[in-house]
Amino acid sequence: MTKQSVILSPKFNSYTAAYWEQGTGSPILFLHGFMGKSECWQTLVANLSTRHRCIGLDLLGCGESSKPMIRYDIARMVAFVRGFVEAMEIEPCAIVGHSLGGWIASAYGLSYPNTLTHLILLAPAGIRDDSFCGRYDHLRPLLWRTPVVDWALRLMQPIAFLAGKHKDLQKILWIRHELHTQPSPRSFL
C-alpha cells in the first residue's frame, strides 16, 4: 500500500492528511492509537479489503500527516477526521478506532452520528479509569527538549548493558524519539 495525502478544506485549516487505502466496497476508516501510525492496521485490512474499501489515516500530528505546533485535543482530532471524511467523500462509513483512535472515533460518533454505519472501539482510551491517572508521570522528563536528557541516556547505555537492561533503555530511547517526532501524543501525557 502506498501512502497518499489529501489537503483538507480551509474550513479544516488546510492540513494535510496522509492515508492509504485498499479494496472496494463500503468504506471503513481506521484510526490508530497513541504514538501509532496508520500502518498498524495492514494485517487486519488484508482480510477485509476483499469486501470493503479500507482506509488507514495518520491522525493529525502523527505519521506523515500535518504536525502543526498546536495544543492537541480530542475536539481538534475529531475536526481533522471530519475534514478527512468530507474530503474523501466516504460518508456514511464505519470507523474502527484503537486506544487514542477509539477515543477520537467515539467523540466523532457523538458529534456526527448520522455519518456512521458502524463504530468499532478496540481498547479505547478516554473512558474514565482512575488507575490510569498518574501512571505515566515518570515519562514526563522524556518530553523535555534539551540535549541534557539525550546525554544522560547515552551515558546510561554501558550501565544498562552490564545490568541486562539494554532493551529497556532502547525502548525508552524509542519512546523519546516518537514523542519528539509526533507532537500529538506529547499533548496527552
PDB file of C-alpha atoms in Angstrom:
ATOM      1  CA  MET A   1       0.000   0.000   0.000  1.00  0.00           C
ATOM      2  CA  THR A   2       1.329   3.371  -0.999  1.00  0.00           C
ATOM      3  CA  LYS A   3       0.669   6.332   1.213  1.00  0.00           C
ATOM      4  CA  GLN A   4      -1.184   9.237  -0.336  1.00  0.00           C
ATOM      5  CA  SER A   5      -2.233  12.597   1.021  1.00  0.00           C
ATOM      6  CA  VAL A   6      -5.138  14.962   0.695  1.00  0.00           C
ATOM      7  CA  ILE A   7      -5.247  18.623   1.694  1.00  0.00           C
ATOM      8  CA  LEU A   8      -8.313  19.354   3.794  1.00  0.00           C
ATOM      9  CA  SER A   9     -10.512  22.345   3.040  1.00  0.00           C
ATOM     10  CA  PRO A  10      -9.624  25.738   4.575  1.00  0.00           C
ATOM     11  CA  LYS A  11     -12.530  25.139   6.969  1.00  0.00           C
ATOM     12  CA  PHE A  12     -10.211  22.492   8.476  1.00  0.00           C
ATOM     13  CA  ASN A  13      -7.050  24.672   8.410  1.00  0.00           C
ATOM     14  CA  SER A  14      -5.855  23.169   5.098  1.00  0.00           C
ATOM     15  CA  TYR A  15      -3.994  20.442   6.991  1.00  0.00           C
ATOM     16  CA  THR A  16      -2.506  17.562   5.026  1.00  0.00           C
ATOM     17  CA  ALA A  17      -3.959  14.160   5.870  1.00  0.00           C
ATOM     18  CA  ALA A  18      -1.775  11.152   4.999  1.00  0.00           C
ATOM     19  CA  TYR A  19      -3.563   7.883   4.349  1.00  0.00           C
ATOM     20  CA  TRP A  20      -3.535   4.628   2.429  1.00  0.00           C
ATOM     21  CA  GLU A  21      -6.449   2.696   1.031  1.00  0.00           C
ATOM     22  CA  GLN A  22      -7.075  -0.799  -0.213  1.00  0.00           C
ATOM     23  CA  GLY A  23     -10.110  -2.608  -1.604  1.00  0.00           C
ATOM     24  CA  THR A  24     -13.532  -1.612  -2.825  1.00  0.00           C
ATOM     25  CA  GLY A  25     -16.961  -1.638  -1.268  1.00  0.00           C
ATOM     26  CA  SER A  26     -18.401   0.064   1.774  1.00  0.00           C
ATOM     27  CA  PRO A  27     -15.785   2.303   3.435  1.00  0.00           C
ATOM     28  CA  ILE A  28     -14.103   1.519   6.742  1.00  0.00           C
ATOM     29  CA  LEU A  29     -11.880   4.214   8.252  1.00  0.00           C
ATOM     30  CA  PHE A  30      -9.158   3.004  10.640  1.00  0.00           C
ATOM     31  CA  LEU A  31      -7.818   5.298  13.395  1.00  0.00           C
ATOM     32  CA  HIS A  32      -4.579   4.212  15.083  1.00  0.00           C
ATOM     33  CA  GLY A  33      -3.706   4.535  18.744  1.00  0.00           C
ATOM     34  CA  PHE A  34      -1.341   6.607  20.868  1.00  0.00           C
ATOM     35  CA  MET A  35       2.098   7.038  19.236  1.00  0.00           C
ATOM     36  CA  GLY A  36       0.901   4.941  16.296  1.00  0.00           C
ATOM     37  CA  LYS A  37       0.632   5.246  12.551  1.00  0.00           C
ATOM     38  CA  SER A  38      -1.926   4.004  10.057  1.00  0.00           C
ATOM     39  CA  GLU A  39       0.290   1.086   9.005  1.00  0.00           C
ATOM     40  CA  CYS A  40      -0.613  -0.750  12.217  1.00  0.00           C
ATOM     41  CA  TRP A  41      -3.858  -1.881  10.544  1.00  0.00           C
ATOM     42  CA  GLN A  42      -2.387  -3.509   7.431  1.00  0.00           C
ATOM     43  CA  THR A  43      -2.584  -7.124   8.646  1.00  0.00           C
ATOM     44  CA  LEU A  44      -6.265  -6.774   9.532  1.00  0.00           C
ATOM     45  CA  VAL A  45      -7.029  -4.961   6.284  1.00  0.00           C
ATOM     46  CA  ALA A  46      -5.703  -7.853   4.197  1.00  0.00           C
ATOM     47  CA  ASN A  47      -8.797  -9.842   5.213  1.00  0.00           C
ATOM     48  CA  LEU A  48     -11.330  -7.007   4.990  1.00  0.00           C
ATOM     49  CA  SER A  49     -10.302  -5.379   1.720  1.00  0.00           C
ATOM     50  CA  THR A  50     -11.915  -8.100  -0.373  1.00  0.00           C
ATOM     51  CA  ARG A  51     -15.319  -6.704   0.642  1.00  0.00           C
ATOM     52  CA  HIS A  52     -14.608  -3.174   1.878  1.00  0.00           C
ATOM     53  CA  ARG A  53     -12.770  -0.002   0.957  1.00  0.00           C
ATOM     54  CA  CYS A  54     -10.311   0.119   3.862  1.00  0.00           C
ATOM     55  CA  ILE A  55      -8.680   3.465   4.622  1.00  0.00           C
ATOM     56  CA  GLY A  56      -5.953   3.978   7.214  1.00  0.00           C
ATOM     57  CA  LEU A  57      -5.477   7.587   8.336  1.00  0.00           C
ATOM     58  CA  ASP A  58      -2.432   9.071  10.043  1.00  0.00           C
ATOM     59  CA  LEU A  59      -4.030  11.253  12.714  1.00  0.00           C
ATOM     60  CA  LEU A  60      -3.137  14.934  12.989  1.00  0.00           C
ATOM     61  CA  GLY A  61       0.359  15.231  14.452  1.00  0.00           C
ATOM     62  CA  CYS A  62       1.213  11.607  13.660  1.00  0.00           C
ATOM     63  CA  GLY A  63       2.864   9.675  10.863  1.00  0.00           C
ATOM     64  CA  GLU A  64       3.004  11.671   7.638  1.00  0.00           C
ATOM     65  CA  SER A  65       0.012  13.950   8.352  1.00  0.00           C
ATOM     66  CA  SER A  66       0.483  17.626   9.241  1.00  0.00           C
ATOM     67  CA  LYS A  67       2.240  18.320  12.531  1.00  0.00           C
ATOM     68  CA  PRO A  68       1.213  21.857  13.453  1.00  0.00           C
ATOM     69  CA  MET A  69       2.557  23.412  16.637  1.00  0.00           C
ATOM     70  CA  ILE A  70      -0.806  23.491  18.433  1.00  0.00           C
ATOM     71  CA  ARG A  71      -2.295  22.120  21.622  1.00  0.00           C
ATOM     72  CA  TYR A  72      -3.703  18.778  20.509  1.00  0.00           C
ATOM     73  CA  ASP A  73      -7.032  17.768  21.975  1.00  0.00           C
ATOM     74  CA  ILE A  74      -9.892  15.461  21.081  1.00  0.00           C
ATOM     75  CA  ALA A  75     -12.040  18.236  19.560  1.00  0.00           C
ATOM     76  CA  ARG A  76      -9.240  19.141  17.114  1.00  0.00           C
ATOM     77  CA  MET A  77      -8.688  15.496  16.273  1.00  0.00           C
ATOM     78  CA  VAL A  78     -12.410  14.998  15.614  1.00  0.00           C
ATOM     79  CA  ALA A  79     -12.413  18.076  13.343  1.00  0.00           C
ATOM     80  CA  PHE A  80      -9.422  16.625  11.462  1.00  0.00           C
ATOM     81  CA  VAL A  81     -11.204  13.286  10.960  1.00  0.00           C
ATOM     82  CA  ARG A  82     -14.361  15.139   9.896  1.00  0.00           C
ATOM     83  CA  GLY A  83     -12.388  17.126   7.318  1.00  0.00           C
ATOM     84  CA  PHE A  84     -10.863  13.904   6.022  1.00  0.00           C
ATOM     85  CA  VAL A  85     -14.233  12.128   5.745  1.00  0.00           C
ATOM     86  CA  GLU A  86     -15.615  15.089   3.788  1.00  0.00           C
ATOM     87  CA  ALA A  87     -12.548  15.372   1.526  1.00  0.00           C
ATOM     88  CA  MET A  88     -12.621  11.651   0.720  1.00  0.00           C
ATOM     89  CA  GLU A  89     -16.424  11.622   0.299  1.00  0.00           C
ATOM     90  CA  ILE A  90     -16.731   8.413   2.337  1.00  0.00           C
ATOM     91  CA  GLU A  91     -19.896   9.255   4.215  1.00  0.00           C
ATOM     92  CA  PRO A  92     -21.522   7.173   5.597  1.00  0.00           C
ATOM     93  CA  CYS A  93     -18.674   4.961   6.745  1.00  0.00           C
ATOM     94  CA  ALA A  94     -17.681   2.601   9.505  1.00  0.00           C
ATOM     95  CA  ILE A  95     -14.918   3.757  11.842  1.00  0.00           C
ATOM     96  CA  VAL A  96     -12.593   1.429  13.736  1.00  0.00           C
ATOM     97  CA  GLY A  97     -10.509   3.052  16.458  1.00  0.00           C
ATOM     98  CA  HIS A  98      -7.876   1.700  18.815  1.00  0.00           C
ATOM     99  CA  SER A  99      -6.705   3.400  22.026  1.00  0.00           C
ATOM    100  CA  LEU A 100      -6.494   7.158  21.299  1.00  0.00           C
ATOM    101  CA  GLY A 101      -8.106   6.423  17.921  1.00  0.00           C
ATOM    102  CA  GLY A 102     -11.009   4.810  19.796  1.00  0.00           C
ATOM    103  CA  TRP A 103     -11.453   7.937  21.907  1.00  0.00           C
ATOM    104  CA  ILE A 104     -11.472  10.082  18.772  1.00  0.00           C
ATOM    105  CA  ALA A 105     -13.838   7.671  16.999  1.00  0.00           C
ATOM    106  CA  SER A 106     -16.330   7.692  19.881  1.00  0.00           C
ATOM    107  CA  ALA A 107     -16.234  11.505  20.094  1.00  0.00           C
ATOM    108  CA  TYR A 108     -16.722  11.640  16.311  1.00  0.00           C
ATOM    109  CA  GLY A 109     -19.722   9.318  16.640  1.00  0.00           C
ATOM    110  CA  LEU A 110     -21.265  11.575  19.283  1.00  0.00           C
ATOM    111  CA  SER A 111     -20.749  14.651  17.089  1.00  0.00           C
ATOM    112  CA  TYR A 112     -21.733  13.099  13.747  1.00  0.00           C
ATOM    113  CA  PRO A 113     -23.944  10.072  14.483  1.00  0.00           C
ATOM    114  CA  ASN A 114     -25.731  10.157  11.129  1.00  0.00           C
ATOM    115  CA  THR A 115     -22.463   9.781   9.209  1.00  0.00           C
ATOM    116  CA  LEU A 116     -21.575   6.361  10.636  1.00  0.00           C
ATOM    117  CA  THR A 117     -22.710   2.901   9.643  1.00  0.00           C
ATOM    118  CA  HIS A 118     -20.733   1.226  12.438  1.00  0.00           C
ATOM    119  CA  LEU A 119     -18.439   2.264  15.272  1.00  0.00           C
ATOM    120  CA  ILE A 120     -15.921  -0.306  16.465  1.00  0.00           C
ATOM    121  CA  LEU A 121     -13.766   0.538  19.500  1.00  0.00           C
ATOM    122  CA  LEU A 122     -10.742  -1.593  20.384  1.00  0.00           C
ATOM    123  CA  ALA A 123      -9.391  -0.901  23.889  1.00  0.00           C
ATOM    124  CA  PRO A 124     -10.425   2.756  23.625  1.00  0.00           C
ATOM    125  CA  ALA A 125      -8.810   5.482  25.678  1.00  0.00           C
ATOM    126  CA  GLY A 126     -10.872   8.317  27.107  1.00  0.00           C
ATOM    127  CA  ILE A 127     -13.022   6.159  29.330  1.00  0.00           C
ATOM    128  CA  ARG A 128     -12.584   7.189  32.940  1.00  0.00           C
ATOM    129  CA  ASP A 129     -10.083   4.913  34.593  1.00  0.00           C
ATOM    130  CA  ASP A 130      -8.673   6.248  37.843  1.00  0.00           C
ATOM    131  CA  SER A 131      -5.899   3.670  37.751  1.00  0.00           C
ATOM    132  CA  PHE A 132      -4.615   5.413  34.583  1.00  0.00           C
ATOM    133  CA  CYS A 133      -4.182   8.769  36.334  1.00  0.00           C
ATOM    134  CA  GLY A 134      -0.536   9.384  37.030  1.00  0.00           C
ATOM    135  CA  ARG A 135       0.542   6.057  35.539  1.00  0.00           C
ATOM    136  CA  TYR A 136       2.823   7.731  33.010  1.00  0.00           C
ATOM    137  CA  ASP A 137       4.046  10.692  35.069  1.00  0.00           C
ATOM    138  CA  HIS A 138       7.517   9.130  35.166  1.00  0.00           C
ATOM    139  CA  LEU A 139       7.734   9.628  31.381  1.00  0.00           C
ATOM    140  CA  ARG A 140       7.400  13.423  31.580  1.00  0.00           C
ATOM    141  CA  PRO A 141      11.190  14.027  31.611  1.00  0.00           C
ATOM    142  CA  LEU A 142      11.282  12.343  28.200  1.00  0.00           C
ATOM    143  CA  LEU A 143       9.272  15.326  26.926  1.00  0.00           C
ATOM    144  CA  TRP A 144      11.968  17.820  27.852  1.00  0.00           C
ATOM    145  CA  ARG A 145      13.509  19.293  24.711  1.00  0.00           C
ATOM    146  CA  THR A 146      17.050  19.504  25.998  1.00  0.00           C
ATOM    147  CA  PRO A 147      20.236  17.725  24.960  1.00  0.00           C
ATOM    148  CA  VAL A 148      20.888  17.012  28.643  1.00  0.00           C
ATOM    149  CA  VAL A 149      18.296  14.208  28.564  1.00  0.00           C
ATOM    150  CA  ASP A 150      19.876  12.680  25.440  1.00  0.00           C
ATOM    151  CA  TRP A 151      23.319  12.997  27.007  1.00  0.00           C
ATOM    152  CA  ALA A 152      22.163  11.302  30.224  1.00  0.00           C
ATOM    153  CA  LEU A 153      20.501   8.466  28.317  1.00  0.00           C
ATOM    154  CA  ARG A 154      23.656   7.898  26.243  1.00  0.00           C
ATOM    155  CA  LEU A 155      25.742   7.784  29.425  1.00  0.00           C
ATOM    156  CA  MET A 156      23.442   5.089  30.779  1.00  0.00           C
ATOM    157  CA  GLN A 157      23.993   2.735  27.816  1.00  0.00           C
ATOM    158  CA  PRO A 158      27.081   0.895  29.163  1.00  0.00           C
ATOM    159  CA  ILE A 159      25.485   0.550  32.601  1.00  0.00           C
ATOM    160  CA  ALA A 160      22.225  -0.701  31.093  1.00  0.00           C
ATOM    161  CA  PHE A 161      24.146  -3.239  29.021  1.00  0.00           C
ATOM    162  CA  LEU A 162      26.021  -4.553  32.071  1.00  0.00           C
ATOM    163  CA  ALA A 163      22.793  -4.714  34.099  1.00  0.00           C
ATOM    164  CA  GLY A 164      20.974  -6.594  31.335  1.00  0.00           C
ATOM    165  CA  LYS A 165      18.623  -3.637  30.790  1.00  0.00           C
ATOM    166  CA  HIS A 166      19.834  -2.628  27.317  1.00  0.00           C
ATOM    167  CA  LYS A 167      16.464  -3.485  25.712  1.00  0.00           C
ATOM    168  CA  ASP A 168      14.626  -1.379  28.299  1.00  0.00           C
ATOM    169  CA  LEU A 169      16.866   1.593  27.553  1.00  0.00           C
ATOM    170  CA  GLN A 170      16.344   1.115  23.811  1.00  0.00           C
ATOM    171  CA  LYS A 171      12.585   1.241  24.411  1.00  0.00           C
ATOM    172  CA  ILE A 172      12.978   4.491  26.369  1.00  0.00           C
ATOM    173  CA  LEU A 173      15.061   5.969  23.536  1.00  0.00           C
ATOM    174  CA  TRP A 174      12.379   4.904  21.030  1.00  0.00           C
ATOM    175  CA  ILE A 175       9.617   6.488  23.142  1.00  0.00           C
ATOM    176  CA  ARG A 176      11.584   9.747  23.386  1.00  0.00           C
ATOM    177  CA  HIS A 177      12.110   9.767  19.621  1.00  0.00           C
ATOM    178  CA  GLU A 178       8.409   9.131  18.951  1.00  0.00           C
ATOM    179  CA  LEU A 179       7.326  11.828  21.408  1.00  0.00           C
ATOM    180  CA  HIS A 180       9.515  14.371  19.630  1.00  0.00           C
ATOM    181  CA  THR A 181       8.627  13.401  16.058  1.00  0.00           C
ATOM    182  CA  GLN A 182       4.885  13.019  16.656  1.00  0.00           C
ATOM    183  CA  PRO A 183       3.572  16.032  18.578  1.00  0.00           C
ATOM    184  CA  SER A 184       0.061  14.687  19.091  1.00  0.00           C
ATOM    185  CA  PRO A 185       0.976  12.024  21.700  1.00  0.00           C
ATOM    186  CA  ARG A 186       3.021  14.605  23.627  1.00  0.00           C
ATOM    187  CA  SER A 187      -0.197  16.557  24.317  1.00  0.00           C
ATOM    188  CA  PHE A 188      -1.826  13.618  26.060  1.00  0.00           C
ATOM    189  CA  LEU A 189       0.918  12.948  28.633  1.00  0.00           C
TER     190      LEU A 189
END
